[in-house]
CSV table of C-alpha atoms in Angstrom, one decimal:
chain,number,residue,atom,x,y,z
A,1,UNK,CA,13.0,-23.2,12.5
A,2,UNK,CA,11.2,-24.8,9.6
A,3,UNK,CA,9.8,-22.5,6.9
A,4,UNK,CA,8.0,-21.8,3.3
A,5,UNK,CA,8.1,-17.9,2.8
A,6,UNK,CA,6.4,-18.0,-1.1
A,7,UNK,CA,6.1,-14.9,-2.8
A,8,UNK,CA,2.6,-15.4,-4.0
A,9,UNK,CA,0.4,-18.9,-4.0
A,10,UNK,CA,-0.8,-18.9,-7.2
A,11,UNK,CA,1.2,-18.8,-10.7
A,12,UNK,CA,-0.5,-17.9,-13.5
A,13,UNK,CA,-2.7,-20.3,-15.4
A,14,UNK,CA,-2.4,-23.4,-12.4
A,15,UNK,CA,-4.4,-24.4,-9.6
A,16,UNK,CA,-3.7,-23.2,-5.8
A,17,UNK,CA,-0.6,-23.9,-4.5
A,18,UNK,CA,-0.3,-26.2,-7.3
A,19,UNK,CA,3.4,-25.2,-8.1
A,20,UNK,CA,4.4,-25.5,-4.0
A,21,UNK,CA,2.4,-29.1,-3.8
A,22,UNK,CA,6.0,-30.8,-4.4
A,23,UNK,CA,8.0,-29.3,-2.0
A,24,UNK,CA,5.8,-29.0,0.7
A,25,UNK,CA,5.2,-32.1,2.2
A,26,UNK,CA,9.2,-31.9,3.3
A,27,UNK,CA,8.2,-29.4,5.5
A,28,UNK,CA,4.8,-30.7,7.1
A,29,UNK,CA,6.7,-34.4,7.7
A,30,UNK,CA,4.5,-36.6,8.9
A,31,UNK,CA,1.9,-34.3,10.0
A,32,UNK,CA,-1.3,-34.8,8.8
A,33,UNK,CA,-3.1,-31.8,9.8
A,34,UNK,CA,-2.3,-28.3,9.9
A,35,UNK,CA,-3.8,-25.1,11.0
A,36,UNK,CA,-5.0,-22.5,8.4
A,37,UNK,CA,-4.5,-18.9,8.9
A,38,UNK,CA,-7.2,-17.1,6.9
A,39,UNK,CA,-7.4,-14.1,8.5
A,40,UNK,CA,-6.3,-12.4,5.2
A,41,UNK,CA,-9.4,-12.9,3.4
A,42,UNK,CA,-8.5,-12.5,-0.9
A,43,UNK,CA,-10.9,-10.1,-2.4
A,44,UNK,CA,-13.3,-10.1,0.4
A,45,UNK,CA,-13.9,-14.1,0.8
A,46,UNK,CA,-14.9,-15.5,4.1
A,47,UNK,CA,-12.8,-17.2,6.7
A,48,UNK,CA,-14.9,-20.6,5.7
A,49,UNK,CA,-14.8,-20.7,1.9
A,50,UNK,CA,-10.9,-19.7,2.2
A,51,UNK,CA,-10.1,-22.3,4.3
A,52,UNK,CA,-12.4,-24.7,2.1
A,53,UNK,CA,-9.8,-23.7,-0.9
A,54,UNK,CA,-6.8,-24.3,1.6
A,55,UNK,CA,-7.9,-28.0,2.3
A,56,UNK,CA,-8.9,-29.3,-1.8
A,57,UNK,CA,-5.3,-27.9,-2.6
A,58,UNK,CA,-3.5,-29.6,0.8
A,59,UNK,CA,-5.9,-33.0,0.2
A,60,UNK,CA,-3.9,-33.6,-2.9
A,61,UNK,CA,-1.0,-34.4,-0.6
A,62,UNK,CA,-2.9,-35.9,2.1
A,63,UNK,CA,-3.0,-33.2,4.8
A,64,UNK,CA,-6.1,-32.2,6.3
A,65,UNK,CA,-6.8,-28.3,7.2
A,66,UNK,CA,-8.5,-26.8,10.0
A,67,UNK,CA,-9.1,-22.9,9.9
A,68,UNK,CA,-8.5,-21.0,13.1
A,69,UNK,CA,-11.9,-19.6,13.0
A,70,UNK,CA,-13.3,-22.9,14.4
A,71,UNK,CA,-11.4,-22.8,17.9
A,72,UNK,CA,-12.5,-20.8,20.6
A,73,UNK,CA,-9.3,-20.0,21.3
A,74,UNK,CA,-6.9,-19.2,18.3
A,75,UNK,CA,-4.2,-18.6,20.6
A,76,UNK,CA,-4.3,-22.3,21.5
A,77,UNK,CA,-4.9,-23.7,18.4
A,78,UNK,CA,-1.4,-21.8,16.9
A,79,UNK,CA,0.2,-23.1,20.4
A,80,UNK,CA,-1.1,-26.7,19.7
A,81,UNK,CA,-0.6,-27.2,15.9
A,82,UNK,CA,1.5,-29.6,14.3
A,83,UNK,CA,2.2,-27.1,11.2
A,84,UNK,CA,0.8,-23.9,10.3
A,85,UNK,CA,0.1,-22.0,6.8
A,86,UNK,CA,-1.1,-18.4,6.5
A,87,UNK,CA,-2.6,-17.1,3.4
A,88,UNK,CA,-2.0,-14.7,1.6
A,89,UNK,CA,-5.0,-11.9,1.1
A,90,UNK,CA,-4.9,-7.8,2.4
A,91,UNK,CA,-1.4,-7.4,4.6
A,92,UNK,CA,-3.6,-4.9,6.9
A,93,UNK,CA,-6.8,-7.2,7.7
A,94,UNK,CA,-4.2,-9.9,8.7
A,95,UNK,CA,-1.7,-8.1,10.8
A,96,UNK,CA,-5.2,-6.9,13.1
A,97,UNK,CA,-6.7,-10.0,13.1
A,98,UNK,CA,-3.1,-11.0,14.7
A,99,UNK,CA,-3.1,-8.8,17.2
A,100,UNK,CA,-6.9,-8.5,17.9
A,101,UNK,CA,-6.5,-12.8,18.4
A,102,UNK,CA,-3.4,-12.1,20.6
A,103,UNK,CA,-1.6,-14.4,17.8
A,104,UNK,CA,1.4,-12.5,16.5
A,105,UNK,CA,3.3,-13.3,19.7
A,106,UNK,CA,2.7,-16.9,20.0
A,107,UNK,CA,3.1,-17.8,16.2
A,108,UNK,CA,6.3,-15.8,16.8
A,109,UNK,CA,7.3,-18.3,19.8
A,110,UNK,CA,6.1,-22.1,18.0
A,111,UNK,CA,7.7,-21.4,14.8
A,112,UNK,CA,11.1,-20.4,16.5
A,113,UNK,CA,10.7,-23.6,18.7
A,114,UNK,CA,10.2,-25.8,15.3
A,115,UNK,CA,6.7,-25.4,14.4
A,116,UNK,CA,6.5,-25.8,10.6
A,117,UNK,CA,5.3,-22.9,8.5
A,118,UNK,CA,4.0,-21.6,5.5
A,119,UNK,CA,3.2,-18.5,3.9
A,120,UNK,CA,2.3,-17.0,0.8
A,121,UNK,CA,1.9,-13.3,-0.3
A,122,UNK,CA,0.8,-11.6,2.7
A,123,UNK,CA,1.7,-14.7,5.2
A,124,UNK,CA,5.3,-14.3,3.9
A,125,UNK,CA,5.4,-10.6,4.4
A,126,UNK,CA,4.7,-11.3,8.2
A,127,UNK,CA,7.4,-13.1,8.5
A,128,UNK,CA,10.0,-10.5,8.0
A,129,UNK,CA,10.5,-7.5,10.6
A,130,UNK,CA,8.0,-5.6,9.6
A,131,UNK,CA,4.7,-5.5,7.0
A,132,UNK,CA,6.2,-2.0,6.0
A,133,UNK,CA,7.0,-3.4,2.3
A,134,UNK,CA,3.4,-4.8,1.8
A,135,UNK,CA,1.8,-3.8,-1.4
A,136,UNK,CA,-1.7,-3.8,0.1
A,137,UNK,CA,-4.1,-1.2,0.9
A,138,UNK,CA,-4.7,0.1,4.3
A,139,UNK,CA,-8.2,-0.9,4.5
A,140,UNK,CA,-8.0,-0.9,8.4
A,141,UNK,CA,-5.7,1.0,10.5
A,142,UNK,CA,-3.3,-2.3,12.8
A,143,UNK,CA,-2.0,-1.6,16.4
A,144,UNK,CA,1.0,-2.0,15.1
A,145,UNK,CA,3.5,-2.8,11.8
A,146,UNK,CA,5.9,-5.1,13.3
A,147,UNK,CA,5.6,-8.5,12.5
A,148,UNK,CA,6.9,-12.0,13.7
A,149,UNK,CA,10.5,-11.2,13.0
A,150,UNK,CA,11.6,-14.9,11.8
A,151,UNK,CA,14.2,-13.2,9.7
A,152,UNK,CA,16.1,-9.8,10.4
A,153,UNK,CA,15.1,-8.7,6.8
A,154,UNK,CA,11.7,-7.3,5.1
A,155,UNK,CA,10.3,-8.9,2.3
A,156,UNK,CA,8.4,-7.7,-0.6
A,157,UNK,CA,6.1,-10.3,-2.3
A,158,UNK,CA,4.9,-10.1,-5.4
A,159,UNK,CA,8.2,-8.1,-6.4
A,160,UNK,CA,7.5,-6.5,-9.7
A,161,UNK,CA,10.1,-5.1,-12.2
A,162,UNK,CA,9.5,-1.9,-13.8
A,163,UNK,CA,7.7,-1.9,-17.2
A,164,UNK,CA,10.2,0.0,-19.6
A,165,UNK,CA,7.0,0.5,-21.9
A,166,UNK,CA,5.3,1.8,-19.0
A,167,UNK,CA,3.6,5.3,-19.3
A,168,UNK,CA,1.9,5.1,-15.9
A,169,UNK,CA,3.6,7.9,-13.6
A,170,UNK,CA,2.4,5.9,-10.1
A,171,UNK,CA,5.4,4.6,-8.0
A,172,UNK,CA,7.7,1.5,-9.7
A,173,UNK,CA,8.0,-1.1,-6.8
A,174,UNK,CA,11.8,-0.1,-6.7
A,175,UNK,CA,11.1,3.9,-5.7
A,176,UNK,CA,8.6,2.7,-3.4
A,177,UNK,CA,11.3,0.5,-1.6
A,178,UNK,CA,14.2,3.0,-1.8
A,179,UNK,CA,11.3,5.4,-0.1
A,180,UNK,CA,10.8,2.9,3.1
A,181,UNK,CA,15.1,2.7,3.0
A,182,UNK,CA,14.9,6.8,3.7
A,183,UNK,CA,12.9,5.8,7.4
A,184,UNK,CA,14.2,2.2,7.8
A,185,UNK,CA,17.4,0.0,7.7
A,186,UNK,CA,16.8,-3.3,7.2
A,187,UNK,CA,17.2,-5.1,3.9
A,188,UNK,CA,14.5,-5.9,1.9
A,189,UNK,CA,14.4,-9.2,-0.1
A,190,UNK,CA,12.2,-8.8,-3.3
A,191,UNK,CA,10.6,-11.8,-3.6
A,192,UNK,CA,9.3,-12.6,-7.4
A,193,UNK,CA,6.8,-14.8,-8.1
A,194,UNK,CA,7.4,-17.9,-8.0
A,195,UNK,CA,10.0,-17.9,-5.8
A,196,UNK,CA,10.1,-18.9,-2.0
A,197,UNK,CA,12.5,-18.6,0.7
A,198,UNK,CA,13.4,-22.2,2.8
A,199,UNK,CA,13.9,-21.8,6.6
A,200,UNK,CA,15.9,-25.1,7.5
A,201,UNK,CA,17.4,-24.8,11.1
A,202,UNK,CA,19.3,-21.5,10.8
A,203,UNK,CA,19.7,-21.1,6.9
A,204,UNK,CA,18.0,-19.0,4.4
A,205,UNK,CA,18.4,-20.1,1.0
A,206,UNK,CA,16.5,-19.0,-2.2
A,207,UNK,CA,14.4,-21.3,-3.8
A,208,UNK,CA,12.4,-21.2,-7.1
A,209,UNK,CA,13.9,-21.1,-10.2
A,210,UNK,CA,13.9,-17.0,-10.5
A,211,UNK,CA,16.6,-14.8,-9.1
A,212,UNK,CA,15.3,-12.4,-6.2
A,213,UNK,CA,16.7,-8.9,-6.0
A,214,UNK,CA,18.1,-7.9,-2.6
A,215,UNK,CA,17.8,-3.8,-1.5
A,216,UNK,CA,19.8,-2.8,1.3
A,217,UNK,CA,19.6,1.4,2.3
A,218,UNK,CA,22.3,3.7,0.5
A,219,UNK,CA,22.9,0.4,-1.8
A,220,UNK,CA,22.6,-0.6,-5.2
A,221,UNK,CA,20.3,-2.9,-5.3
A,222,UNK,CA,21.4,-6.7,-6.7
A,223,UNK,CA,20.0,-9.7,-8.1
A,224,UNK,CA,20.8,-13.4,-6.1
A,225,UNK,CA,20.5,-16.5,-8.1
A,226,UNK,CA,18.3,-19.6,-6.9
A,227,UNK,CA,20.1,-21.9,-3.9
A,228,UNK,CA,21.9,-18.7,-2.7
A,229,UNK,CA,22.1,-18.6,0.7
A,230,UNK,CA,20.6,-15.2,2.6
A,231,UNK,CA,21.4,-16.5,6.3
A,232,UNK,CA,24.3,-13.5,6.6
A,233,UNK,CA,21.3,-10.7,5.0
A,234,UNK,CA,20.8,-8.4,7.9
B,1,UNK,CA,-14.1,25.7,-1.1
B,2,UNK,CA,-12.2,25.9,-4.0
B,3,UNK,CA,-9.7,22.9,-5.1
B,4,UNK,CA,-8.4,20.9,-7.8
B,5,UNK,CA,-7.4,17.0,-6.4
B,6,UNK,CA,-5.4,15.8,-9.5
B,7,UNK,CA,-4.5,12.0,-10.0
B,8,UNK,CA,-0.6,13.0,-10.6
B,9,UNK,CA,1.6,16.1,-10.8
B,10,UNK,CA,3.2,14.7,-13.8
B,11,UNK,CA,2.2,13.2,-17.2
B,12,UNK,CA,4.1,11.1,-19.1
B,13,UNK,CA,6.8,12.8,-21.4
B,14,UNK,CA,5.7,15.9,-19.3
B,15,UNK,CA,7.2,18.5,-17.3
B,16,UNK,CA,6.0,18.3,-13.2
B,17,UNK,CA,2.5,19.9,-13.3
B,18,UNK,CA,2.3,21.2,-16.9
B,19,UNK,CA,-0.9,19.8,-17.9
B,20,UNK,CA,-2.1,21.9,-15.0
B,21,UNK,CA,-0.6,25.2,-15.3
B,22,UNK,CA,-3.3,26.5,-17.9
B,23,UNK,CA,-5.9,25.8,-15.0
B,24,UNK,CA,-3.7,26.7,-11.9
B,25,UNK,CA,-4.4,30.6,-12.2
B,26,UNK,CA,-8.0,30.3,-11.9
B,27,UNK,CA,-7.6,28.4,-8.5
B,28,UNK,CA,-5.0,30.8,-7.2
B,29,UNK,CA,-6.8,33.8,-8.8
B,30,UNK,CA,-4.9,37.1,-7.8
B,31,UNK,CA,-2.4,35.3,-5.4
B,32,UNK,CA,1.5,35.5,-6.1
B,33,UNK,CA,2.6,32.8,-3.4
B,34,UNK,CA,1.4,29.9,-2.2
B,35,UNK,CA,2.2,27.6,0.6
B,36,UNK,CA,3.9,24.0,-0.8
B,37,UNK,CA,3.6,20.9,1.8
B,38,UNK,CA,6.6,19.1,1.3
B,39,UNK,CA,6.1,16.1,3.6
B,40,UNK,CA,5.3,13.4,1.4
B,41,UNK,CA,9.2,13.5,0.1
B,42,UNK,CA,8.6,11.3,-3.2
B,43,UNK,CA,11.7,9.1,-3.9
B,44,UNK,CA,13.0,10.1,-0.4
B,45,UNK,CA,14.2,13.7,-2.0
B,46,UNK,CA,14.5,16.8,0.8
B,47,UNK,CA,11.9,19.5,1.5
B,48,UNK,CA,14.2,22.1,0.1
B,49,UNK,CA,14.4,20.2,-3.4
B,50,UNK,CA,11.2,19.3,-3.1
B,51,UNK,CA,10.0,22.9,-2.8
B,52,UNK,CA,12.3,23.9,-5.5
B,53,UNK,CA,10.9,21.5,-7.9
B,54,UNK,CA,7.1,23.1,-7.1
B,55,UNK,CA,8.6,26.6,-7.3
B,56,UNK,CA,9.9,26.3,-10.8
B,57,UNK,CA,6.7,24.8,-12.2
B,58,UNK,CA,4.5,27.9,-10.6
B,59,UNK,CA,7.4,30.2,-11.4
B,60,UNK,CA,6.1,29.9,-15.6
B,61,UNK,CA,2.8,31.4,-14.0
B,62,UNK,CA,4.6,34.2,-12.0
B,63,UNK,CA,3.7,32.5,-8.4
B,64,UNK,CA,6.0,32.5,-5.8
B,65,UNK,CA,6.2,29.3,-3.6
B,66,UNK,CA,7.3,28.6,0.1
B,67,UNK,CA,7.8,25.9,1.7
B,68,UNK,CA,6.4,24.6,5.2
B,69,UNK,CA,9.3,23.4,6.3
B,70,UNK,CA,10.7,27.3,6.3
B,71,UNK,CA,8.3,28.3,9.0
B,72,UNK,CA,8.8,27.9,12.4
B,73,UNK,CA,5.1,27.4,13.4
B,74,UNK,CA,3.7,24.9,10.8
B,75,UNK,CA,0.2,25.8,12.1
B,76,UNK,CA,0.6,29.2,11.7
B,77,UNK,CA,1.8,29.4,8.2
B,78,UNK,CA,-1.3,27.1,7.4
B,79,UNK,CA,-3.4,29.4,9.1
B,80,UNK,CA,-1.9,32.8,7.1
B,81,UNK,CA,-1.2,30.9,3.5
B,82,UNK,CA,-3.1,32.8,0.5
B,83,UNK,CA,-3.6,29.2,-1.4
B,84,UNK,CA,-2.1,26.0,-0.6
B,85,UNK,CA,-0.5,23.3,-2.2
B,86,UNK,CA,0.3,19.9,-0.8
B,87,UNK,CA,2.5,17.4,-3.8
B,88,UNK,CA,3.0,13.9,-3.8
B,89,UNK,CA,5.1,11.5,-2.8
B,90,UNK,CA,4.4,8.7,0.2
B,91,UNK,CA,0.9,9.3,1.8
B,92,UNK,CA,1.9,7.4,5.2
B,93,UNK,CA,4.8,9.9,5.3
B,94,UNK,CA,2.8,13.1,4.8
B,95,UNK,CA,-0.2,12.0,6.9
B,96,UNK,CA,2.3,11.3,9.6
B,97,UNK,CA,3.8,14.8,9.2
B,98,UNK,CA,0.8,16.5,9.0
B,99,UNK,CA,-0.4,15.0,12.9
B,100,UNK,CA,2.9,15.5,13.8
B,101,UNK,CA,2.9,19.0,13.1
B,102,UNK,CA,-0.6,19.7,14.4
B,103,UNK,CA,-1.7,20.8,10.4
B,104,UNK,CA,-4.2,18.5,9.5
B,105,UNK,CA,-6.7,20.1,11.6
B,106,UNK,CA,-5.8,23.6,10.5
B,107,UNK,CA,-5.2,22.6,7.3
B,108,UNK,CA,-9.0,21.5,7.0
B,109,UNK,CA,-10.2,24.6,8.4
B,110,UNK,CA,-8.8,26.8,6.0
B,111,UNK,CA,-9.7,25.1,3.3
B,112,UNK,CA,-13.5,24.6,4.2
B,113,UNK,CA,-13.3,28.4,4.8
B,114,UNK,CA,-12.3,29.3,1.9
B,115,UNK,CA,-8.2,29.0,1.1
B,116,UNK,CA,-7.6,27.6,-2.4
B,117,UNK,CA,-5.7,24.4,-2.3
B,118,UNK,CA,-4.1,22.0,-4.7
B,119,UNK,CA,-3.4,18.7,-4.2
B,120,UNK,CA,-1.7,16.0,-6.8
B,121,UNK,CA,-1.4,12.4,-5.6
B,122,UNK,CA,-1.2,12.1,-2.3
B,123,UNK,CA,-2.0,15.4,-1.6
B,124,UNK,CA,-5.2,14.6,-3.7
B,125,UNK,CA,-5.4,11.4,-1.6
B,126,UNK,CA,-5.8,13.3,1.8
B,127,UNK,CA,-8.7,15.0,0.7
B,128,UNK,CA,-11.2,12.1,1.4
B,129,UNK,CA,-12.1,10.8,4.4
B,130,UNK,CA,-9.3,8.5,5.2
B,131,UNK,CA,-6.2,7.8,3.3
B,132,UNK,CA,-7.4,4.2,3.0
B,133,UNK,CA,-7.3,3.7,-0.5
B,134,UNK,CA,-3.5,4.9,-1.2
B,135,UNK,CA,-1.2,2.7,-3.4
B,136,UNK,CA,1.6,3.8,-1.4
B,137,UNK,CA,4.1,1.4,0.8
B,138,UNK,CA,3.0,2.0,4.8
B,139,UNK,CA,7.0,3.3,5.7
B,140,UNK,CA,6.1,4.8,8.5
B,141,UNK,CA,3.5,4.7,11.2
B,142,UNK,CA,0.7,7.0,11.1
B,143,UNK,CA,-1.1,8.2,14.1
B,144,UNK,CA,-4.5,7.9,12.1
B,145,UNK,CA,-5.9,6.9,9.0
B,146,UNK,CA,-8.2,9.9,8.8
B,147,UNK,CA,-7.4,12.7,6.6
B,148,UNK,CA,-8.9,16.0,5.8
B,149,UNK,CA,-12.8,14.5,4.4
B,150,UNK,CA,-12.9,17.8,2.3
B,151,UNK,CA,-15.7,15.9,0.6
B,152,UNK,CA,-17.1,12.6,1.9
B,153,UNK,CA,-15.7,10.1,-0.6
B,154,UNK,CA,-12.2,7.9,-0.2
B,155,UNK,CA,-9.8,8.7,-3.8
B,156,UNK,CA,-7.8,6.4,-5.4
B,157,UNK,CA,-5.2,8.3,-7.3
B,158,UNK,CA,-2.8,7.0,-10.1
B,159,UNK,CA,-6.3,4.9,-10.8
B,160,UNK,CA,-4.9,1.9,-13.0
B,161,UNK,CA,-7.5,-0.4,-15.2
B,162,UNK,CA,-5.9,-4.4,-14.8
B,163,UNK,CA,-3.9,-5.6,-17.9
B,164,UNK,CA,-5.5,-8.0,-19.8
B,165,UNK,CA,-2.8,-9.4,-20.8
B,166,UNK,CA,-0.7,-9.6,-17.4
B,167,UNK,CA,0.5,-12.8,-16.3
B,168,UNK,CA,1.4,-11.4,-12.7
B,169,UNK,CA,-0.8,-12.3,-10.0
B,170,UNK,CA,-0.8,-9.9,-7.4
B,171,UNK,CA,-4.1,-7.9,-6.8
B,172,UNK,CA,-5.4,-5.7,-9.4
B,173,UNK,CA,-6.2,-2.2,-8.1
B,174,UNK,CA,-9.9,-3.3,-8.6
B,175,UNK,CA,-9.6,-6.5,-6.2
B,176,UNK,CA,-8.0,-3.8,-3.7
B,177,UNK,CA,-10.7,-1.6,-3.4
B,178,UNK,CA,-12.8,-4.8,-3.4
B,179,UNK,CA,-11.2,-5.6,-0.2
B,180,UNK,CA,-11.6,-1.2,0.8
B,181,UNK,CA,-15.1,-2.1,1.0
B,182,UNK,CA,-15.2,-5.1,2.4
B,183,UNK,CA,-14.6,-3.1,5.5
B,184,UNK,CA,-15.0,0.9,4.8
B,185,UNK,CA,-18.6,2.0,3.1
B,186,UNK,CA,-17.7,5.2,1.6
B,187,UNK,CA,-17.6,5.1,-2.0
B,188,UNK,CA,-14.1,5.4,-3.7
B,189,UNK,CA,-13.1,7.6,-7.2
B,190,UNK,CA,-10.6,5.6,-9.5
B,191,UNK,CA,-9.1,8.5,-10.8
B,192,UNK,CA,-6.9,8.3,-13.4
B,193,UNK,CA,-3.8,9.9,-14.5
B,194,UNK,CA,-4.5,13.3,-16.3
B,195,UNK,CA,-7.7,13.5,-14.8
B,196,UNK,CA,-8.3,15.6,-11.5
B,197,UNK,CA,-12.0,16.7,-9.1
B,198,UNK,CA,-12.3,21.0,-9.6
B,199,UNK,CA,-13.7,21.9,-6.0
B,200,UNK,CA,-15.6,24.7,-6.6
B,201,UNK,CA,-18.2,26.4,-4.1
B,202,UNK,CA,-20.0,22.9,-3.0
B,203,UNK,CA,-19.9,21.5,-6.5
B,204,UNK,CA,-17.7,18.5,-7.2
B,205,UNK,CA,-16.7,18.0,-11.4
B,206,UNK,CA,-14.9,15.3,-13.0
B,207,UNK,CA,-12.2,17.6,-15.0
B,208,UNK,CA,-9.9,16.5,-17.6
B,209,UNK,CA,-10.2,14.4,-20.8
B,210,UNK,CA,-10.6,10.6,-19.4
B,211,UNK,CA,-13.1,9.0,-17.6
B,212,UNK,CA,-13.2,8.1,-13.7
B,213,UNK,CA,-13.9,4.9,-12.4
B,214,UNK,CA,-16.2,4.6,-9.4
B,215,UNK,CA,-17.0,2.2,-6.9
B,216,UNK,CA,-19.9,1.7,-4.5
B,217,UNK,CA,-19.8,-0.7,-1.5
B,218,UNK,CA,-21.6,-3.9,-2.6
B,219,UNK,CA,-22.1,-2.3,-6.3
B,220,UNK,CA,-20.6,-3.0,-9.6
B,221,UNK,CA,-18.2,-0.1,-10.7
B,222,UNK,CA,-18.8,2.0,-13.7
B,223,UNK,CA,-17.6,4.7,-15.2
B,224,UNK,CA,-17.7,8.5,-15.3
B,225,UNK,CA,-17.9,11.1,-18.4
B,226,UNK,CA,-15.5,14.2,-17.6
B,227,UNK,CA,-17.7,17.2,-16.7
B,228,UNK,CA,-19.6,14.6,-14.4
B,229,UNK,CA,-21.2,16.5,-11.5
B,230,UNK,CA,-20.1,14.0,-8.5
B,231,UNK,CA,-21.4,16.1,-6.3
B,232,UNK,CA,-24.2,14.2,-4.6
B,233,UNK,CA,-21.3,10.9,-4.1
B,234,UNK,CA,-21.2,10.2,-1.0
């Protein structure tokens, strides 16, 4: 398994992926096209102009992009890619449009068979057990929660410390988490941004120059440092 | 129908509900107990501390409180409850409770015949059509997204304006219900923290010293004065 769980695409004041651009082609080794997952649509966007963003960020490294929306049959295109990246956007829209494509199950199956992937923000949170730890709105209702499962954890993108100037009385990200520990067990990485999480052959390491901060039910809750590895988090 | 749908139960520096105790009495006018929902379990605490938290706040204004959980036929204590009030906490959790225990259909009787009933946060939440536009973490699998549709609008509770000056770059609240509507065509009320809806007869009134925020399908957003009639939203 070969992977690229980011917490967000974007940091603040660069370009698209800019910040991933270095590491990436490491993972999509001589491939020079890969299949785009826009099913997430940011703000609204269509499937074409998404995808259009995807392929002027991945033509600085010399990777073409094809969305999913031009095959017939997505469930072949994800069975015949050479590397796949899914977008981040609403958690909701793309965990239907996975199921509603019959994808979830064979994204599951090529990534676990060596399928490179990427994901960012809401194409990372798929990746862990469940999208149960999305920050997204529900603005449709999924078949189901569960997601691919490439890692026995949850992960929260986006993760958010609490403001200590804050006056707001809404939910800090940490009470939302230790809420989804009172109905579920696994561990939920909290995934800053800027950080990402490598999948090389059975390891999970930490990457990104932020620490992460790990929540396991009836825990504490702790901070990891960049290169730790996360294989053993279960 | 007579409600108030308030943002929060809690302002900042506050005690739970104090900004509304001065208008509490003239919702539950002549009633000394009320019937507190419990489900949403904020922070994961119990029904019975839950209850106990509601109880103190309504004992300054000499109501007594009971909790759902106490009764043996959920349905029925619905059905026989003087005024109602349902508190916050996680939405997924209480709209799961609330099919699970056969009240949500009850519950939306009463109230359209006549039962006062208070909601704060997610119990504000359920009151429109579908519980689509909650900020809360999905930690548990509904049955439906559809809620109570006392009046025929989605709310947005904890409403929070994006920060200028914030370098994060996950979706502002205002990109989220972008995305709502993207997909859903009812319109949505931002309300804010100390603000809250007074349900009175079939009139619907912006209460409470800030403005709302609300937002049409395919519209820009703008905002409302307090003492807005919102009546005719839909």
């Amino acid at each position: 398994m070969q992977a690229i769980l980011a917490s967000t695409s974007t940091l603040f004041g660069q370009d698209y992926l800019e910040y991933l651009l270095p590491v990436i082609p490491e993972l999509f080794k001589d491939i020079n096209e890969i299949l785009f997952i826009p099913y997430a649509r940011p703000g609204g966007i269509s499937h074409e102009e998404y995808t259009s963003h995807a392929a002027t960020a991945f033509g600085k490294i010399g990777i073409q992009v094809c969305g999913i929306h031009e095959f017939n049959d997505h469930h072949k295109a994800v069975r015949e890619a050479k590397g796949i990246f899914t977008g981040g956007g609403n958690t909701f829209l793309l965990v239907s449009e996975l199921y509603r494509n019959k994808v979830m199950p064979v994204l599951r199956d090529v990534v676990l068979e060596g399928t490179p992937y990427m994901g960012t923000s809401a194409g990372t949170n798929i990746a862990g057990l469940s999208m149960q730890t999305t920050n997204d709105m529900p603005i449709v209702y999924p078949p189901s929660f569960k997601t691919l499962g490439l890692i026995p954890v949850n992960i929260n993108p986006h993760y958010l410390d609490p403001d200590p100037d804050s006056k707001h009385k809404g939910e800090t990200r940490e009470t939302r988490i230790k809420e989804f520990h009172r109905l579920n067990s696994q561990p939920v990485i909290g995934l800053r941004e800027s950080s990402w999480l490598e999948l090389k052959d059975n390891k999970v390491t930490l990457k990104g120059s932020l620490q992460a901060r790990i929540f396991e039910k009836d825990k504490v809750p702790f901070e990891v440092e960049t290169e730790t590895d996360l294989s053993d988090l279960n």
